[in-house]
Short mmCIF file of C-alpha atoms in Angstrom, two decimals:
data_model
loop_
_atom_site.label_atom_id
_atom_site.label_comp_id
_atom_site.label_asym_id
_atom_site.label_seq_id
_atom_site.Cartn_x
_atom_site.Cartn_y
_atom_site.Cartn_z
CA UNK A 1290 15.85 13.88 26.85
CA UNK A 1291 13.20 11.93 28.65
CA UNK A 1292 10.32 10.27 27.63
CA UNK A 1293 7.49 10.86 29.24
CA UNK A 1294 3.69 9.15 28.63
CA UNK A 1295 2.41 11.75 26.35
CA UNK A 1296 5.08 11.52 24.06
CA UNK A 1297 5.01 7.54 24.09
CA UNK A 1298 1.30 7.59 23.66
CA UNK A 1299 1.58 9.61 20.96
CA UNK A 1300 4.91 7.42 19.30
CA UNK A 1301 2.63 4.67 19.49
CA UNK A 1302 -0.07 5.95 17.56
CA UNK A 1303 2.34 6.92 14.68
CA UNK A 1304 3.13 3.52 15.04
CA UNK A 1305 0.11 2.07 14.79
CA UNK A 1306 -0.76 4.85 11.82
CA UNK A 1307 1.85 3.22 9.54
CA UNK A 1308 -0.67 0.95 7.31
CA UNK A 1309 -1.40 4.10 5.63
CA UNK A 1310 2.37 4.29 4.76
CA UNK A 1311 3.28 0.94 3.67
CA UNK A 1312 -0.49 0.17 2.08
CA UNK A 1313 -0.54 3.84 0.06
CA UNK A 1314 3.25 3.06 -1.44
CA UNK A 1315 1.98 4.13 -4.84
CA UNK A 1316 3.39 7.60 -5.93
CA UNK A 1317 1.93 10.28 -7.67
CA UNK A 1318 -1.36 9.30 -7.95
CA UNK A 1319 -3.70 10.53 -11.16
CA UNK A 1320 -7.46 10.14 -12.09
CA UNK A 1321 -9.09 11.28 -15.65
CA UNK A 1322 -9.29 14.38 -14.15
CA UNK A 1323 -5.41 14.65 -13.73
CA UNK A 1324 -3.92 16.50 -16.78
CA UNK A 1325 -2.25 15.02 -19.24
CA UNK A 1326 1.65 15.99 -19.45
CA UNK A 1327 2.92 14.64 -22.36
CA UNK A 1328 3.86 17.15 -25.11
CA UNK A 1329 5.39 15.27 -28.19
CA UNK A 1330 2.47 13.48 -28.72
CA UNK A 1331 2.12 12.55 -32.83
CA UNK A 1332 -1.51 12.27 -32.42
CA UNK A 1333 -4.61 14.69 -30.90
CA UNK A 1334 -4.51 14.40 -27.22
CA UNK A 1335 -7.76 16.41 -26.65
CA UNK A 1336 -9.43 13.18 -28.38
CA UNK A 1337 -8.88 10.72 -25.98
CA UNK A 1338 -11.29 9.03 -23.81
CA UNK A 1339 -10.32 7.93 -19.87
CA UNK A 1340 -10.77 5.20 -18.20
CA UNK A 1341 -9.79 4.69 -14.60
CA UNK A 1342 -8.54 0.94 -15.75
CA UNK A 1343 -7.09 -0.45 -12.57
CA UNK A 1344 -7.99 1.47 -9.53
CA UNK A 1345 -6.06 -0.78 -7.37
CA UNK A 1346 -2.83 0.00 -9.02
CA UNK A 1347 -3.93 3.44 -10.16
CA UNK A 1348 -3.55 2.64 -14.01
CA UNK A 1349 -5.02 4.71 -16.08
CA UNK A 1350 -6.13 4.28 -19.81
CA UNK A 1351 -6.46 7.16 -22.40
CA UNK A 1352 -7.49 6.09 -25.86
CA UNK A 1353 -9.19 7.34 -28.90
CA UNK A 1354 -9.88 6.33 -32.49
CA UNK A 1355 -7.48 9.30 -33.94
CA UNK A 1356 -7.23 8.18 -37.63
CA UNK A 1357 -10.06 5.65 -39.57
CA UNK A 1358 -9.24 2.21 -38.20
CA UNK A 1359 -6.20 3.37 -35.92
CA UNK A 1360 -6.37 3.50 -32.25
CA UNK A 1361 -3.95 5.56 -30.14
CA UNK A 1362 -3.59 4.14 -26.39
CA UNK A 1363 -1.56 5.71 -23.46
CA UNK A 1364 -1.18 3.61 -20.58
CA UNK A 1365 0.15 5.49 -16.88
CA UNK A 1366 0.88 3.92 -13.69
CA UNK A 1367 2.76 4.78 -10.60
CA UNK A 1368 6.72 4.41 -11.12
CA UNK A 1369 7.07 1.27 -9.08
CA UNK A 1370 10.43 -0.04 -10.77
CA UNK A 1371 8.70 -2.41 -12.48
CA UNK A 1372 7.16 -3.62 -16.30
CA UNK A 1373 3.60 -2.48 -16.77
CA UNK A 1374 1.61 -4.35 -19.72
CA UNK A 1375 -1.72 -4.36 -21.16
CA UNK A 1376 -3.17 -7.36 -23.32
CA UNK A 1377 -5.88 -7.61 -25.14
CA UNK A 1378 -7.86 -11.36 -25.27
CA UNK A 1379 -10.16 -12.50 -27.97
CA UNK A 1380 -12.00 -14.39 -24.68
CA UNK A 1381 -10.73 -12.94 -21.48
CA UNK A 1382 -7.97 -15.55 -20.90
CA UNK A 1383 -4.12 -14.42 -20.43
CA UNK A 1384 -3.12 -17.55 -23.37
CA UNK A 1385 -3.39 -16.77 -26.55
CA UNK A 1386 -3.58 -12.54 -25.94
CA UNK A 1387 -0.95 -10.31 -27.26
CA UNK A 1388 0.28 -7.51 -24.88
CA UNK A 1389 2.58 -4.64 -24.93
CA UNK A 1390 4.74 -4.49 -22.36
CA UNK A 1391 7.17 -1.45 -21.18
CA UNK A 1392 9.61 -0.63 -18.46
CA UNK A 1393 12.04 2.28 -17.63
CA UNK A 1394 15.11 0.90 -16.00
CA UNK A 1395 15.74 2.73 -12.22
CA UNK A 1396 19.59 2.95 -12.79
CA UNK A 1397 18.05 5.65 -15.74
CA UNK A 1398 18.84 3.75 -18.56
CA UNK A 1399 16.24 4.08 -22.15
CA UNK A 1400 13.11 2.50 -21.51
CA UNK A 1401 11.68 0.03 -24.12
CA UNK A 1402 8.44 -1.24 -25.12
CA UNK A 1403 7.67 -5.03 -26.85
CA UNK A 1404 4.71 -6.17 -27.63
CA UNK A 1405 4.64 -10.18 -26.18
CA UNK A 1406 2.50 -13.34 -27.10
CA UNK A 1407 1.31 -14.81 -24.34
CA UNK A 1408 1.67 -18.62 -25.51
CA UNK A 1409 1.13 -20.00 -21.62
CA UNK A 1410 1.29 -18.85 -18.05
CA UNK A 1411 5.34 -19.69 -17.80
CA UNK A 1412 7.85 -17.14 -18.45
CA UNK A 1413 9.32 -19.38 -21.26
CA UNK A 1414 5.99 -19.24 -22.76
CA UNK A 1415 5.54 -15.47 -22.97
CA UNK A 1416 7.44 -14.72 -25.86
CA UNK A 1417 8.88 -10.95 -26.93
CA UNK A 1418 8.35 -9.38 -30.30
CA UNK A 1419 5.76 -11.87 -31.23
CA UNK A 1420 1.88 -11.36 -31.24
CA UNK A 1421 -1.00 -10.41 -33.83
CA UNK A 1422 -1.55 -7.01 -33.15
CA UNK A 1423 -0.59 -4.81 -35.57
CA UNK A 1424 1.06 -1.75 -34.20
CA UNK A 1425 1.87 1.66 -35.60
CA UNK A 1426 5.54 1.64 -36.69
CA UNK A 1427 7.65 3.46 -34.37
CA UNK A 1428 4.51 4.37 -32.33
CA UNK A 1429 5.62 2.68 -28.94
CA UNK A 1430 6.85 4.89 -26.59
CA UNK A 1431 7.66 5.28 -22.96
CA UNK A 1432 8.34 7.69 -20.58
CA UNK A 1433 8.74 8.79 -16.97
CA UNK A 1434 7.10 12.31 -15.88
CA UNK A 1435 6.63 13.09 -12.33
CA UNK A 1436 6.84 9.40 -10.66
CA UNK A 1437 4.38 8.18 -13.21
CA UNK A 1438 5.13 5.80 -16.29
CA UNK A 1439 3.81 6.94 -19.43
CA UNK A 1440 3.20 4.07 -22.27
CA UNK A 1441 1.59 5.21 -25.71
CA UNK A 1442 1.52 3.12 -28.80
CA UNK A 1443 -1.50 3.10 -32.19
CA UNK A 1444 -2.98 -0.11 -33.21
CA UNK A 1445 -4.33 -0.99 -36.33
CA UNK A 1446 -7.72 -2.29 -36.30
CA UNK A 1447 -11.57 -1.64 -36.68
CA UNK A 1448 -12.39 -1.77 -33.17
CA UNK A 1449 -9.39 -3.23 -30.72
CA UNK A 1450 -10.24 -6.20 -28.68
CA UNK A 1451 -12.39 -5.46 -25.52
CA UNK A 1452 -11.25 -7.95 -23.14
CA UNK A 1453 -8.33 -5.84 -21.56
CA UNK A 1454 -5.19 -7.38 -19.23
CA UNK A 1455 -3.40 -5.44 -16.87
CA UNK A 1456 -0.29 -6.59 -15.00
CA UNK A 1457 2.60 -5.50 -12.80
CA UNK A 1458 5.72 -7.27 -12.71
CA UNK A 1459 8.23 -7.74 -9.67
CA UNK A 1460 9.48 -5.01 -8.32
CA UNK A 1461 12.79 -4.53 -9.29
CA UNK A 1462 13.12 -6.94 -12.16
CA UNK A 1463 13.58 -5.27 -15.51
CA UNK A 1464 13.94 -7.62 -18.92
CA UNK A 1465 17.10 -7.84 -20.07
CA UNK A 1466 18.51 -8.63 -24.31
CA UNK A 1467 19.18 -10.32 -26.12
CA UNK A 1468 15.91 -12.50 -24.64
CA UNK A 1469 13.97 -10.12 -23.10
CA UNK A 1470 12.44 -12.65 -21.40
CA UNK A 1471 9.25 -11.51 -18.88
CA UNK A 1472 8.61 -12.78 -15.25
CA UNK A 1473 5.33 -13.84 -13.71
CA UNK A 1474 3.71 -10.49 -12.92
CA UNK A 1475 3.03 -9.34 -9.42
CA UNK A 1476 -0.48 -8.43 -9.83
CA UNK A 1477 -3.26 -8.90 -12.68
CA UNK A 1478 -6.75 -7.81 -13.45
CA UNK A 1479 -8.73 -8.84 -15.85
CA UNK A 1480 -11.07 -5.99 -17.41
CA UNK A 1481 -13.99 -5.54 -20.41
CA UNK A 1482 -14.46 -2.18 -22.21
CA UNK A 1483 -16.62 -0.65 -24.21
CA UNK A 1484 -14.87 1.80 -26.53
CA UNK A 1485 -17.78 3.47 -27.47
CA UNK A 1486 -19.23 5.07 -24.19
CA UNK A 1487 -16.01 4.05 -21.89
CA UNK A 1488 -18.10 2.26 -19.53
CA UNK A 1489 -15.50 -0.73 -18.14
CA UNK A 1490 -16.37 -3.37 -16.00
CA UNK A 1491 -13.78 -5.99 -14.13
CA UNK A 1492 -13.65 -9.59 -14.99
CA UNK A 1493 -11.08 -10.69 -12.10
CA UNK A 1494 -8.19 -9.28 -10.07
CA UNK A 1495 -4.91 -10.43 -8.97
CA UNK A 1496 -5.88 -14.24 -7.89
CA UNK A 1497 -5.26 -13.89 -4.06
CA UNK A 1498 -3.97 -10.84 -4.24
CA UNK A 1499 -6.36 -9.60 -0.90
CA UNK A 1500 -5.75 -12.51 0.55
CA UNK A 1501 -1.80 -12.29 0.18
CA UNK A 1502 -2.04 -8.44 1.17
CA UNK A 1503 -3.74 -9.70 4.77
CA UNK A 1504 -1.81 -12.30 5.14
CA UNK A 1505 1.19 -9.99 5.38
CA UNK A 1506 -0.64 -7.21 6.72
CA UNK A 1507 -2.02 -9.19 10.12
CA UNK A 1508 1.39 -10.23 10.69
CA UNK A 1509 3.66 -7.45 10.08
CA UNK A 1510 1.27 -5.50 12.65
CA UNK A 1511 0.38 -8.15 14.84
CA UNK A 1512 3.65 -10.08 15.43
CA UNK A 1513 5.94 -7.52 14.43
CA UNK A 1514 4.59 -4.19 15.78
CA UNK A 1515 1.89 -3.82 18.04
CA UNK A 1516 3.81 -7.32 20.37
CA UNK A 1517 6.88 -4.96 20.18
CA UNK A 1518 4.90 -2.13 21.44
CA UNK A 1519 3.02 -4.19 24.59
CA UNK A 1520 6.49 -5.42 25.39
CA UNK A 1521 8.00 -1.72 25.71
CA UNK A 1522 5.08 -0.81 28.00
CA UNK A 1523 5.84 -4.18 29.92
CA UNK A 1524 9.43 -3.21 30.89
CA UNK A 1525 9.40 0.82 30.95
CA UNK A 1526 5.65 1.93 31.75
CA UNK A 1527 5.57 0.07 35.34
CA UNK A 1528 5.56 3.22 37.38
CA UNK A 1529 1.90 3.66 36.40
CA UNK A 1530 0.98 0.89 37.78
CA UNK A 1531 -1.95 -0.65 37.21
CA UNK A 1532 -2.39 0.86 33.61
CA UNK A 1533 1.15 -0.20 32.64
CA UNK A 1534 -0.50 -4.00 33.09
CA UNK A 1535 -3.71 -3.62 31.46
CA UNK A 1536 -2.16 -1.69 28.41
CA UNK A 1537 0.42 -4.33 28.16
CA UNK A 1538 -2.57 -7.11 28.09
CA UNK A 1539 -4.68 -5.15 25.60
CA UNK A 1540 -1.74 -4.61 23.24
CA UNK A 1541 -0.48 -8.27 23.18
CA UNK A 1542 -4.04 -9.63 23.10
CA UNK A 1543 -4.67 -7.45 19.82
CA UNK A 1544 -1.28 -8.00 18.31
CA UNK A 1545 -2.11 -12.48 19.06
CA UNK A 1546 -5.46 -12.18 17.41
CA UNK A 1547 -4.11 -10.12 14.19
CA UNK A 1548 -0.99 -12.53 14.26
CA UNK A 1549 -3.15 -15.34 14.82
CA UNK A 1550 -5.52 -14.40 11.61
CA UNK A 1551 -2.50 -13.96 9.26
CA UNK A 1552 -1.11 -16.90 10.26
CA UNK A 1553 -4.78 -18.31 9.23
CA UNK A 1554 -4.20 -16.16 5.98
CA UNK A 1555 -0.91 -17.95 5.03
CA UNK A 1556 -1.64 -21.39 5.23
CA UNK A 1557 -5.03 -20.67 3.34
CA UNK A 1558 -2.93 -18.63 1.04
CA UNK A 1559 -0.26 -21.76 0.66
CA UNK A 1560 -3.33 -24.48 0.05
CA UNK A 1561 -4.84 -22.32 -2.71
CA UNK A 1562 -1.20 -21.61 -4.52
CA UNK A 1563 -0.27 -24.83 -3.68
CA UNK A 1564 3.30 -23.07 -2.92
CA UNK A 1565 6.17 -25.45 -2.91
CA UNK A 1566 8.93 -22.57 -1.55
CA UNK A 1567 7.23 -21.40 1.57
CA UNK A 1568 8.33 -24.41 4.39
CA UNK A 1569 10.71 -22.37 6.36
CA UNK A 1570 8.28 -19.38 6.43
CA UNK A 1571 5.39 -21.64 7.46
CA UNK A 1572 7.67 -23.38 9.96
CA UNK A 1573 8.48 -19.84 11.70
CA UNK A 1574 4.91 -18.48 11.49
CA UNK A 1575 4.21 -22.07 13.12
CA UNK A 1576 6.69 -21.66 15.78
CA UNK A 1577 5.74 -17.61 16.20
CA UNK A 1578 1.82 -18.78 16.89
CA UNK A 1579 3.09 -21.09 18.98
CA UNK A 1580 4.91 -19.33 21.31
CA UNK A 1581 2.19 -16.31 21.04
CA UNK A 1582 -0.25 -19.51 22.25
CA UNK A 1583 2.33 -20.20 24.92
CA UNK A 1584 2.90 -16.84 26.22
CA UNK A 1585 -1.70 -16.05 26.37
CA UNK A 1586 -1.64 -19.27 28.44
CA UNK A 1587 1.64 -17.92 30.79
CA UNK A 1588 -0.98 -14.79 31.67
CA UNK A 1589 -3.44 -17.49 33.62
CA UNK A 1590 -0.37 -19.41 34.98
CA UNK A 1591 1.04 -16.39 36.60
CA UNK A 1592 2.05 -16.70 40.47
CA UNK A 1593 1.54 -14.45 42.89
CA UNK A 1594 4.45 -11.55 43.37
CA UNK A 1595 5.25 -13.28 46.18
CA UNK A 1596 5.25 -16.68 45.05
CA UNK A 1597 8.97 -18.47 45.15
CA UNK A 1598 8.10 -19.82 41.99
CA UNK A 1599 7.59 -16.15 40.74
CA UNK A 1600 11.44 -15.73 39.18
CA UNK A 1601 11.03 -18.69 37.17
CA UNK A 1602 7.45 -17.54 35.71
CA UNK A 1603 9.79 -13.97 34.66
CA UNK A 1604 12.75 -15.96 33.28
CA UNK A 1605 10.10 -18.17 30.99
CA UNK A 1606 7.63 -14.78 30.14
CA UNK A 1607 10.37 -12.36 29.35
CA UNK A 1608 12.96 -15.09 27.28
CA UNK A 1609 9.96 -16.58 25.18
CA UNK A 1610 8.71 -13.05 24.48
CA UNK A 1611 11.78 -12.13 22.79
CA UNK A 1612 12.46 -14.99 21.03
CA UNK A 1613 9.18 -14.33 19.54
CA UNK A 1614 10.05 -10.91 18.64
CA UNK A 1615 13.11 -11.63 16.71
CA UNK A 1616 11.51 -14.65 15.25
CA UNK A 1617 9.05 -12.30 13.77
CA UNK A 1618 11.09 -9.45 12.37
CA UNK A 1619 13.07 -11.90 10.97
CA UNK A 1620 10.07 -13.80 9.32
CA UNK A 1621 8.27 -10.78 8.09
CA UNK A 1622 11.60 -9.67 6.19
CA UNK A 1623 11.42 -13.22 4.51
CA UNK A 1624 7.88 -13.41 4.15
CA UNK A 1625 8.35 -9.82 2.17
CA UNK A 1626 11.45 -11.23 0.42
CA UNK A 1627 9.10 -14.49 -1.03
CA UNK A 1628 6.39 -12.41 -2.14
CA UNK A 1629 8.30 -9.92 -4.23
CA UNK A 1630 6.43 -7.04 -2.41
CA UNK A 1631 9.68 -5.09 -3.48
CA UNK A 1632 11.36 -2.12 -1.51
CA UNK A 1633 7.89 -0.21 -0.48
CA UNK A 1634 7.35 -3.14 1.92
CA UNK A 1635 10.84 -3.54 2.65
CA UNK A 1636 11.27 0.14 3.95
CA UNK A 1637 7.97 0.87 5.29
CA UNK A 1638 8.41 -2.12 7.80
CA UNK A 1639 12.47 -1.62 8.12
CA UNK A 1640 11.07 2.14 9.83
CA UNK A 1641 8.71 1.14 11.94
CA UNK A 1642 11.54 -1.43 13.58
CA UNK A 1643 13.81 1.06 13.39
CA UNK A 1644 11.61 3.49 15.57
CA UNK A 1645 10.63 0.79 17.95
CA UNK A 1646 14.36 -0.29 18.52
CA UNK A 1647 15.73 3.71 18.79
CA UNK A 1648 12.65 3.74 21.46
CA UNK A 1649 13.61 0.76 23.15
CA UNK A 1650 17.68 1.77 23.16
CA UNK A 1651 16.30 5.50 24.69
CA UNK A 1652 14.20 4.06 27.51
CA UNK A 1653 16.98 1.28 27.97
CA UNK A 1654 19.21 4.57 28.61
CA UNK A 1655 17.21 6.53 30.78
CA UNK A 1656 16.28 3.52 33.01
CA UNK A 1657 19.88 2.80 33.33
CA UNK A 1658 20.61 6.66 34.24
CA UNK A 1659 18.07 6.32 36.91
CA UNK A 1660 19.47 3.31 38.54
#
């Protein structure tokens, strides 16, 4: 079957479309409006406040004072094979708070809930079974309806701490006995509630968290997508010639300047983490920019068609460009391997390459046909 321009066109819109796959990775999404479907509750359901706790992550908080001086919470979140916790801080600050923390293993084993003392910011210092809440016995619970994780427990206490921490761990990671030990959590937010009237306000989010998301966003489009795209146009669209040129131009200009500002991302990104694991990804992104440099400044170097030195100005364009292309797949995979970003990232990016190489192997085949 042949390709024609409407149906590339309209392949490379889909393309370009994807951010709404990768960035919307969270499942089943729920608000306060959402019903809830848990049925073996041991407490009133119909009592509970809402609280939209984390929109970012789509966490949602249901609580209520159900009995005098004992609080019954339910935490949800999407199912992102990962621990969810909430902690509550006598002054905001992750040391020193107690959380309870739950996960539901994705090969379907039991899920578990502990309640943790944060004693530092370093896995060895976030310690299971330990804290000073005092919680309901046999009131922690967790469960998995409909994508969603559902964690309930009761507290004991006048009125529960109102400095509230939310985390995600790494995707894929699940604590393990006999130490159940925890590790450092994807994303966090930092929230303050008022139990009263359910008015919440947020404190802080995931330190860098936007940052790291554009960082990896600029590139994976830039560099790895929309440069994969111009290239396709470059070597199958000529018979529309001029538009073949100018599209190719406009797409590789866009994808430089997105590649160039997550490339401006990352090393920001490194300075304020003060990462100590991220040399060989810098080095590529390096390298990636400065080709992409190299290959903006080939465009005002470029003989005439007729020019004897033409051949060689073709041999450097075309070789260059794919280096650069497989430099970039190859560093966006890494890039999505440091960061933990876990198999959302991981699958939403491994489609869009796998579209633009099926593309590439069709119009390789029909342009051989036609030879």
């Amino acid at each position: 079957m042949k390709l024609n321009s409407v149906s590339f066109i309209i392949l490379s819109l889909s393309l370009i479309a994807l951010p709404t796959t990768i960035v919307n990775a969270q499942q089943a999404r729920e608000s306060c409006n959402s019903t809830l479907p848990l049925n073996d509750l041991t407490f009133n359901a119909t009592l509970l406040q809402c609280v939209e706790a984390w929109t970012l992550q789509n966490y949602i908080l249901r609580y209520a004072r159900t009995v005098e001086n004992t609080w019954s919470f339910i935490l949800s979140a999407p199912d992102s094979s990962a621990f969810i916790g909430i902690g509550f801080s006598t002054n905001g600050q992750m040391i020193g708070s107690s959380a309870i923390v739950g996960w539901i293993p994705s090969d379907g084993g039991a899920g578990t809930v502990k309640q943790y003392l944060l004693g530092g910011k370093s896995p060895g210092e976030v310690n299971p079974d330990q804290g000073d809440l005092t919680i309901v016995d046999k009131s922690l619970k967790i469960e998995s309806v409909s994508s969603r994780i559902y964690m309930s427990f009761q507290l004991t206490a006048e009125l529960p701490r109102q400095s509230l921490l939310y985390a995600m761990g790494p995707a894929g990671f699940f604590p393990t006995s006999p130490d159940y030990r925890l590790r450092e959590h994807r994303f966090v937010t930092t929230t303050t509630i008022n139990y009263i009237t359910g008015s919440q306000s947020v404190v802080k989010g995931s330190p860098h968290s936007k940052l790291r998301k554009t960082h990896g966003l600029m590139n994976m489009f830039g560099w790895g997508i929309i440069v994969i795209i111009g290239a396709i146009v470059a070597r199958h669209m000529k018979q529309w010639d001029p538009t073949w040129f100018y599209a190719h131009i406009a797409l590789q200009t866009t994808g430089f300047l997105l590649g160039l500002t997550g490339v401006i991302c990352g090393l920001v990104l490194e300075n304020r983490l003060k990462a100590n694991n991220v040399s060989t990804h810098k080095g590529l992104g390096i390298t990636i920019l400065v080709m992409g440099v190299l290959q903006m400044l080939a465009l005002l170097a470029r003989p005439d068609k007729q020019s004897k030195y033409r051949k060689y100005w073709n041999w450097y364009h075309h070789n260059i460009g794919r280096i650069l292309i497989i430099l970039a797949i190859s560093n966006i995979f890494y890039g999505i391997h440091l960061a933990k970003a876990g198999s959302a990232w991981n699958g939403g990016y491994g489609f869009a390459v796998a579209v633009l190489a099926l593309t590439a192997i069709g119009l390789e085949v029909r342009k051989f046909k036609n030879k």
